[in-house]
Amino acid sequence: MPLPFLALPWRRHRLLCSGCDASVGARTAEVMAGTPASLSGQDEGSFAYLTIKDRIPQILTKAIDTLHRHKSEFFEKHGEKGTEAEKKAISLLSKLRNELQTDKPIIPFVEKFVDTDIWNQYLEYQQSLLNENDGKPRWFYSPWLFVECYMYRRIHEAIIQSPPIDDFDVFKESKDQNFFESQESIIALCTHLQEVVRAIEDLDENQLRDEFFQLLQISLWGNKCDLSLSGGETRSQKTNVINSLEELKPLILVNDMERLWSLLNNCKKTREKASITRVVIVLDNSGFELVTDLVLADFLLSSQLATEIHFYGKTIPWFVSDTTIRDFNWLIEQMKMSNHKWMSKCGAEWEAYVKTGRWVYRDHIFWTLPHEFCVMSQVAPDLYAELQKAHLILFKGDLNYRKLTGDRKWEFTVPFHQALNGFHPAPLCSIRTLKAELQVGLEPGQAEQYVASEPNWLTTGKYGIFQFDGPL
Ligand code: F6P
Ligand code: MG
């Protein structure tokens, strides 16, 4: 089998950093050897198949609808040019939907953007994996992770090809709506956080640990609120999740919270005065989930379990609800402007964290590429090097889990460390509700409990994990 990127002569010039050498090829061969096949739409009836057949076209239809509904806004802003642009974007998205529904070949990107070359090289790589008789990569026959990422990148291409509405985020409305509809839960969460922070000096170690566990679980269940699973329909948090944590505990299938606590508590105890503990949070969805992540990040600083938090978001609108810089700033601003005392206090403090650099928001084009994380050190060595500086990396959500494990058909009992396939920049933890037919690191017999009684246990978001990889 050709190696990803390296079998192709252009890869060495375009994708590798100047410091990389030919031995990278051998290492990549080792990394990819022996890994199971990718999840794919080829498997009729699988979640991947249903996603490509039903969910993705639904998402596209909703995006087209959104553009349509903003028609007069585009006209007011840009005159006739706005109307023309709206028509163009709609026709490009309709074409895309048709390509998908008729399983047409995957075509290269044409519009210049920072990642266009990398994407097109990746398409060539996918092509190189096929036999001569197979033709071009197609929607239902290629790896699911690749085609699903490709679809979101094509939506972005349709928008950037349609100036002057080329900065329009077709998912913005649903992301914002999720935030507004979760107001009560957000208020409850902010009130809780402020109470904890006020008393933090008086908490003993056990109390601090219990609080850490609570906020971790809130961040976990916040991941139920992604909008791509519901085809963009609202999935907000209407009840106070703090009251449900005990009930939800049995639904945590892998629970490495203790290991996170030991790691951070140890950092706190052994840290020299001026030194730092950096926690990286690779964000997932905006709206309620983002609030839960920021509440956790606030607690990490207030409790001194960490001294700085680096967040990573997405450079372009992605998987419907993923956080972009606009969403991040917008949400903090909304919180600050709230009429609710504790909510606005959170907003003001979070803004101050950003201003003083204790919170750093970053993005990197790698997060919106189709690559599994085990090739990050070769495709995006700068990002990998940055992640290596973390004491702990928290990967939020299902898509990150798919990329961590390569979106492959692993046995349920394969150790997480093995499925990471060489991706070990720093101690890391996946915090994810299960929304894809993929799970590793289970005890023998554990999966079997669910397989018979709940055929969709892997995809409804009902179950969750804290899965850690790092030194014991
Ligand atoms: O549709 C693919 C998918 O990865 C699902 O498996 C999941 O429901 C969703 O997209 C994204 O989930 P998350 O926001 O948790 O990454
Ligand atoms: Mg998401």
mmCIF file of C-alpha atoms in Angstrom, residues 75-315:
data_model
loop_
_atom_site.group_PDB
_atom_site.id
_atom_site.type_symbol
_atom_site.label_atom_id
_atom_site.label_comp_id
_atom_site.label_asym_id
_atom_site.label_seq_id
_atom_site.Cartn_x
_atom_site.Cartn_y
_atom_site.Cartn_z
ATOM 1 C CA PHE A 75 -29.113 42.687 -0.569
ATOM 2 C CA GLU A 76 -29.264 45.387 2.108
ATOM 3 C CA LYS A 77 -25.555 45.012 2.775
ATOM 4 C CA HIS A 78 -24.182 44.600 -0.742
ATOM 5 C CA GLY A 79 -26.990 45.448 -3.199
ATOM 6 C CA GLU A 80 -27.324 43.333 -6.364
ATOM 7 C CA LYS A 81 -23.854 41.851 -5.800
ATOM 8 C CA GLY A 82 -25.108 40.340 -2.555
ATOM 9 C CA THR A 83 -28.075 38.742 -4.306
ATOM 10 C CA GLU A 84 -25.843 37.353 -7.045
ATOM 11 C CA ALA A 85 -23.420 35.953 -4.482
ATOM 12 C CA GLU A 86 -26.238 34.257 -2.596
ATOM 13 C CA LYS A 87 -27.423 32.623 -5.821
ATOM 14 C CA LYS A 88 -23.901 31.483 -6.640
ATOM 15 C CA ALA A 89 -23.300 29.952 -3.210
ATOM 16 C CA ILE A 90 -26.657 28.161 -3.365
ATOM 17 C CA SER A 91 -25.949 26.756 -6.795
ATOM 18 C CA LEU A 92 -22.497 25.515 -5.677
ATOM 19 C CA LEU A 93 -23.990 23.828 -2.628
ATOM 20 C CA SER A 94 -26.790 22.268 -4.695
ATOM 21 C CA LYS A 95 -24.170 20.911 -7.072
ATOM 22 C CA LEU A 96 -22.263 19.474 -4.138
ATOM 23 C CA ARG A 97 -25.420 17.818 -2.789
ATOM 24 C CA ASN A 98 -26.054 16.289 -6.189
ATOM 25 C CA GLU A 99 -22.482 14.977 -6.468
ATOM 26 C CA LEU A 100 -22.871 13.338 -3.097
ATOM 27 C CA GLN A 101 -26.282 11.839 -3.678
ATOM 28 C CA THR A 102 -25.230 10.341 -7.002
ATOM 29 C CA ASP A 103 -21.882 9.137 -5.616
ATOM 30 C CA LYS A 104 -19.844 11.148 -8.121
ATOM 31 C CA PRO A 105 -16.036 11.223 -7.922
ATOM 32 C CA ILE A 106 -14.456 13.492 -5.340
ATOM 33 C CA ILE A 107 -13.096 16.510 -7.227
ATOM 34 C CA PRO A 108 -10.140 18.764 -6.335
ATOM 35 C CA PHE A 109 -10.512 22.198 -4.781
ATOM 36 C CA VAL A 110 -10.129 25.111 -7.140
ATOM 37 C CA GLU A 111 -10.307 28.231 -4.999
ATOM 38 C CA LYS A 112 -7.039 29.417 -3.482
ATOM 39 C CA PHE A 113 -7.010 29.145 0.312
ATOM 40 C CA VAL A 114 -4.247 28.406 2.820
ATOM 41 C CA ASP A 115 -4.859 24.679 2.749
ATOM 42 C CA THR A 116 -5.914 24.148 -0.896
ATOM 43 C CA ASP A 117 -2.640 22.516 -1.926
ATOM 44 C CA ILE A 118 -2.520 20.234 1.085
ATOM 45 C CA TRP A 119 -6.098 19.160 0.469
ATOM 46 C CA ASN A 120 -5.488 18.470 -3.203
ATOM 47 C CA GLN A 121 -2.367 16.517 -2.371
ATOM 48 C CA TYR A 122 -4.424 14.484 0.057
ATOM 49 C CA LEU A 123 -6.976 13.770 -2.689
ATOM 50 C CA GLU A 124 -4.126 12.504 -4.851
ATOM 51 C CA TYR A 125 -2.994 10.327 -1.994
ATOM 52 C CA GLN A 126 -6.506 8.848 -1.688
ATOM 53 C CA GLN A 127 -6.430 8.259 -5.426
ATOM 54 C CA SER A 128 -3.065 6.520 -5.123
ATOM 55 C CA LEU A 129 -4.606 4.001 -2.718
ATOM 56 C CA LEU A 130 -7.016 2.775 -5.381
ATOM 57 C CA ASN A 131 -6.406 0.162 -8.056
ATOM 58 C CA GLU A 132 -6.419 1.196 -11.690
ATOM 59 C CA ASN A 133 -9.934 -0.175 -12.239
ATOM 60 C CA ASP A 134 -11.420 1.631 -9.254
ATOM 61 C CA GLY A 135 -11.550 5.040 -10.927
ATOM 62 C CA LYS A 136 -11.656 8.100 -8.660
ATOM 63 C CA PRO A 137 -12.310 8.208 -4.909
ATOM 64 C CA ARG A 138 -16.055 8.439 -4.313
ATOM 65 C CA TRP A 139 -18.274 9.385 -1.438
ATOM 66 C CA PHE A 140 -19.500 5.981 -0.381
ATOM 67 C CA TYR A 141 -16.290 4.071 -1.112
ATOM 68 C CA SER A 142 -13.673 6.245 0.528
ATOM 69 C CA PRO A 143 -12.855 6.512 4.236
ATOM 70 C CA TRP A 144 -15.741 8.197 6.058
ATOM 71 C CA LEU A 145 -13.474 10.610 7.935
ATOM 72 C CA PHE A 146 -12.002 11.839 4.665
ATOM 73 C CA VAL A 147 -15.306 12.390 2.824
ATOM 74 C CA GLU A 148 -17.042 13.976 5.779
ATOM 75 C CA CYS A 149 -14.206 16.478 6.302
ATOM 76 C CA TYR A 150 -14.154 17.045 2.537
ATOM 77 C CA MET A 151 -17.849 17.952 2.594
ATOM 78 C CA TYR A 152 -17.338 20.709 5.186
ATOM 79 C CA ARG A 153 -14.324 22.003 3.296
ATOM 80 C CA ARG A 154 -16.420 22.107 0.102
ATOM 81 C CA ILE A 155 -19.089 24.146 1.924
ATOM 82 C CA HIS A 156 -16.335 26.561 2.823
ATOM 83 C CA GLU A 157 -15.156 26.645 -0.772
ATOM 84 C CA ALA A 158 -18.681 27.474 -1.995
ATOM 85 C CA ILE A 159 -18.766 30.435 0.376
ATOM 86 C CA ILE A 160 -15.307 31.812 -0.411
ATOM 87 C CA GLN A 161 -16.113 31.521 -4.099
ATOM 88 C CA SER A 162 -19.055 33.856 -3.540
ATOM 89 C CA PRO A 163 -17.785 37.304 -2.606
ATOM 90 C CA PRO A 164 -18.938 39.651 -1.110
ATOM 91 C CA ILE A 165 -20.631 37.146 1.208
ATOM 92 C CA ASP A 166 -17.409 35.144 1.485
ATOM 93 C CA ASP A 167 -17.152 35.488 5.257
ATOM 94 C CA PHE A 168 -20.666 34.209 5.901
ATOM 95 C CA ASP A 169 -20.873 31.328 8.384
ATOM 96 C CA VAL A 170 -23.841 29.177 7.357
ATOM 97 C CA PHE A 171 -23.871 27.562 10.794
ATOM 98 C CA LYS A 172 -23.618 30.710 12.898
ATOM 99 C CA GLU A 173 -27.355 31.001 13.487
ATOM 100 C CA SER A 174 -27.744 27.500 14.916
ATOM 101 C CA LYS A 175 -24.647 27.892 17.092
ATOM 102 C CA ASP A 176 -25.969 31.141 18.549
ATOM 103 C CA GLN A 177 -29.412 29.668 19.013
ATOM 104 C CA ASN A 178 -27.956 26.784 21.002
ATOM 105 C CA PHE A 179 -26.362 29.330 23.344
ATOM 106 C CA PHE A 180 -29.577 31.325 23.820
ATOM 107 C CA GLU A 181 -31.702 28.234 24.366
ATOM 108 C CA SER A 182 -29.342 26.955 27.056
ATOM 109 C CA GLN A 183 -29.538 30.165 29.106
ATOM 110 C CA GLU A 184 -30.942 28.616 32.263
ATOM 111 C CA SER A 185 -28.337 25.893 32.400
ATOM 112 C CA ILE A 186 -25.628 28.443 31.709
ATOM 113 C CA ILE A 187 -26.871 30.626 34.569
ATOM 114 C CA ALA A 188 -26.921 27.612 36.910
ATOM 115 C CA LEU A 189 -23.398 26.710 35.863
ATOM 116 C CA CYS A 190 -22.007 30.228 36.264
ATOM 117 C CA THR A 191 -23.665 30.593 39.663
ATOM 118 C CA HIS A 192 -22.140 27.290 40.732
ATOM 119 C CA LEU A 193 -18.700 28.306 39.473
ATOM 120 C CA GLN A 194 -18.785 31.633 41.283
ATOM 121 C CA GLU A 195 -19.761 29.917 44.550
ATOM 122 C CA VAL A 196 -16.895 27.479 44.177
ATOM 123 C CA VAL A 197 -14.368 30.154 43.301
ATOM 124 C CA ARG A 198 -15.387 32.300 46.292
ATOM 125 C CA ALA A 199 -14.788 29.383 48.641
ATOM 126 C CA ILE A 200 -11.793 27.918 46.872
ATOM 127 C CA GLU A 201 -9.190 28.888 49.482
ATOM 128 C CA ASP A 202 -11.143 26.979 52.131
ATOM 129 C CA LEU A 203 -11.526 23.750 50.169
ATOM 130 C CA ASP A 204 -9.412 20.827 51.295
ATOM 131 C CA GLU A 205 -7.808 18.499 48.764
ATOM 132 C CA ASN A 206 -10.737 16.063 48.669
ATOM 133 C CA GLN A 207 -13.258 18.823 48.143
ATOM 134 C CA LEU A 208 -11.147 20.307 45.395
ATOM 135 C CA ARG A 209 -10.911 16.929 43.699
ATOM 136 C CA ASP A 210 -14.687 16.402 43.937
ATOM 137 C CA GLU A 211 -15.261 19.787 42.383
ATOM 138 C CA PHE A 212 -12.780 19.051 39.604
ATOM 139 C CA PHE A 213 -14.614 15.792 38.884
ATOM 140 C CA GLN A 214 -17.974 17.582 38.757
ATOM 141 C CA LEU A 215 -16.790 20.169 36.280
ATOM 142 C CA LEU A 216 -15.094 17.529 34.144
ATOM 143 C CA GLN A 217 -18.365 15.602 33.950
ATOM 144 C CA ILE A 218 -20.293 18.733 33.059
ATOM 145 C CA SER A 219 -17.843 19.340 30.235
ATOM 146 C CA LEU A 220 -18.292 15.713 29.124
ATOM 147 C CA TRP A 221 -22.073 15.871 28.986
ATOM 148 C CA GLY A 222 -21.839 19.267 27.323
ATOM 149 C CA ASN A 223 -20.583 17.288 24.318
ATOM 150 C CA LYS A 224 -24.086 15.892 23.819
ATOM 151 C CA CYS A 225 -25.006 19.298 22.434
ATOM 152 C CA ASP A 226 -23.306 19.019 19.042
ATOM 153 C CA LEU A 227 -25.506 20.080 16.184
ATOM 154 C CA SER A 228 -24.187 17.846 13.430
ATOM 155 C CA LEU A 229 -25.773 14.745 14.975
ATOM 156 C CA SER A 230 -29.174 16.415 14.807
ATOM 157 C CA GLY A 231 -28.641 17.694 11.271
ATOM 158 C CA GLY A 232 -28.342 21.256 12.586
ATOM 159 C CA GLU A 233 -31.583 21.096 14.593
ATOM 160 C CA THR A 234 -31.301 22.554 18.041
ATOM 161 C CA ARG A 235 -29.829 20.345 20.792
ATOM 162 C CA SER A 236 -29.547 22.786 23.633
ATOM 163 C CA GLN A 237 -29.186 22.059 27.339
ATOM 164 C CA LYS A 238 -32.427 22.963 29.084
ATOM 165 C CA THR A 239 -32.054 21.284 32.461
ATOM 166 C CA ASN A 240 -29.475 21.931 35.131
ATOM 167 C CA VAL A 241 -26.904 19.278 34.347
ATOM 168 C CA ILE A 242 -25.259 19.560 37.803
ATOM 169 C CA ASN A 243 -28.293 17.828 39.327
ATOM 170 C CA SER A 244 -28.074 14.905 36.902
ATOM 171 C CA LEU A 245 -24.403 13.991 37.357
ATOM 172 C CA GLU A 246 -24.984 11.121 39.794
ATOM 173 C CA GLU A 247 -27.575 9.545 37.516
ATOM 174 C CA LEU A 248 -25.290 9.877 34.506
ATOM 175 C CA LYS A 249 -22.224 8.341 36.173
ATOM 176 C CA PRO A 250 -22.992 4.724 35.152
ATOM 177 C CA LEU A 251 -22.981 5.892 31.537
ATOM 178 C CA ILE A 252 -19.267 6.728 31.690
ATOM 179 C CA LEU A 253 -17.714 3.669 30.047
ATOM 180 C CA VAL A 254 -14.061 4.582 30.582
ATOM 181 C CA ASN A 255 -13.381 6.804 33.544
ATOM 182 C CA ASP A 256 -9.811 8.034 33.928
ATOM 183 C CA MET A 257 -10.707 11.165 35.933
ATOM 184 C CA GLU A 258 -8.495 10.018 38.833
ATOM 185 C CA ARG A 259 -5.487 10.011 36.544
ATOM 186 C CA LEU A 260 -6.200 13.559 35.439
ATOM 187 C CA TRP A 261 -6.447 14.616 39.053
ATOM 188 C CA SER A 262 -3.185 12.922 40.054
ATOM 189 C CA LEU A 263 -1.373 14.498 37.153
ATOM 190 C CA LEU A 264 -2.549 18.066 37.741
ATOM 191 C CA ASN A 265 -2.437 17.888 41.529
ATOM 192 C CA ASN A 266 1.096 16.616 41.289
ATOM 193 C CA CYS A 267 2.025 19.481 38.946
ATOM 194 C CA LYS A 268 0.561 21.936 41.447
ATOM 195 C CA LYS A 269 2.452 20.459 44.386
ATOM 196 C CA THR A 270 5.809 20.164 42.687
ATOM 197 C CA ARG A 271 5.699 23.377 40.665
ATOM 198 C CA GLU A 272 8.445 25.887 41.387
ATOM 199 C CA LYS A 273 7.284 29.413 42.096
ATOM 200 C CA ALA A 274 7.625 31.017 38.690
ATOM 201 C CA SER A 275 7.066 27.948 36.558
ATOM 202 C CA ILE A 276 3.935 27.040 34.660
ATOM 203 C CA THR A 277 1.420 24.254 34.187
ATOM 204 C CA ARG A 278 -0.104 24.462 30.745
ATOM 205 C CA VAL A 279 -3.350 22.685 29.929
ATOM 206 C CA VAL A 280 -4.397 22.611 26.284
ATOM 207 C CA ILE A 281 -8.086 22.216 25.458
ATOM 208 C CA VAL A 282 -8.773 21.220 21.863
ATOM 209 C CA LEU A 283 -12.268 22.623 21.681
ATOM 210 C CA ASP A 284 -15.267 21.106 20.002
ATOM 211 C CA ASN A 285 -18.717 22.684 19.838
ATOM 212 C CA SER A 286 -19.708 26.267 20.477
ATOM 213 C CA GLY A 287 -22.832 27.156 22.504
ATOM 214 C CA PHE A 288 -23.478 25.242 25.723
ATOM 215 C CA GLU A 289 -20.509 22.890 25.342
ATOM 216 C CA LEU A 290 -18.103 25.800 25.017
ATOM 217 C CA VAL A 291 -19.488 27.329 28.229
ATOM 218 C CA THR A 292 -18.840 24.053 30.063
ATOM 219 C CA ASP A 293 -15.255 24.030 28.752
ATOM 220 C CA LEU A 294 -14.651 27.622 29.784
ATOM 221 C CA VAL A 295 -16.097 26.954 33.241
ATOM 222 C CA LEU A 296 -13.677 24.032 33.590
ATOM 223 C CA ALA A 297 -10.811 26.210 32.334
ATOM 224 C CA ASP A 298 -11.716 28.938 34.842
ATOM 225 C CA PHE A 299 -11.724 26.383 37.665
ATOM 226 C CA LEU A 300 -8.318 25.034 36.599
ATOM 227 C CA LEU A 301 -6.814 28.497 36.995
ATOM 228 C CA SER A 302 -8.731 29.427 40.153
ATOM 229 C CA SER A 303 -7.705 26.188 41.854
ATOM 230 C CA GLN A 304 -4.121 26.578 40.586
ATOM 231 C CA LEU A 305 -4.252 23.116 39.060
ATOM 232 C CA ALA A 306 -3.068 24.948 35.935
ATOM 233 C CA THR A 307 -1.445 28.318 35.411
ATOM 234 C CA GLU A 308 -2.346 28.805 31.744
ATOM 235 C CA ILE A 309 -4.881 27.379 29.317
ATOM 236 C CA HIS A 310 -4.398 27.210 25.574
ATOM 237 C CA PHE A 311 -7.547 26.651 23.531
ATOM 238 C CA TYR A 312 -7.576 25.447 19.949
ATOM 239 C CA GLY A 313 -10.564 26.197 17.712
ATOM 240 C CA LYS A 314 -11.332 25.774 14.021
ATOM 241 C CA THR A 315 -10.173 28.142 11.277
#
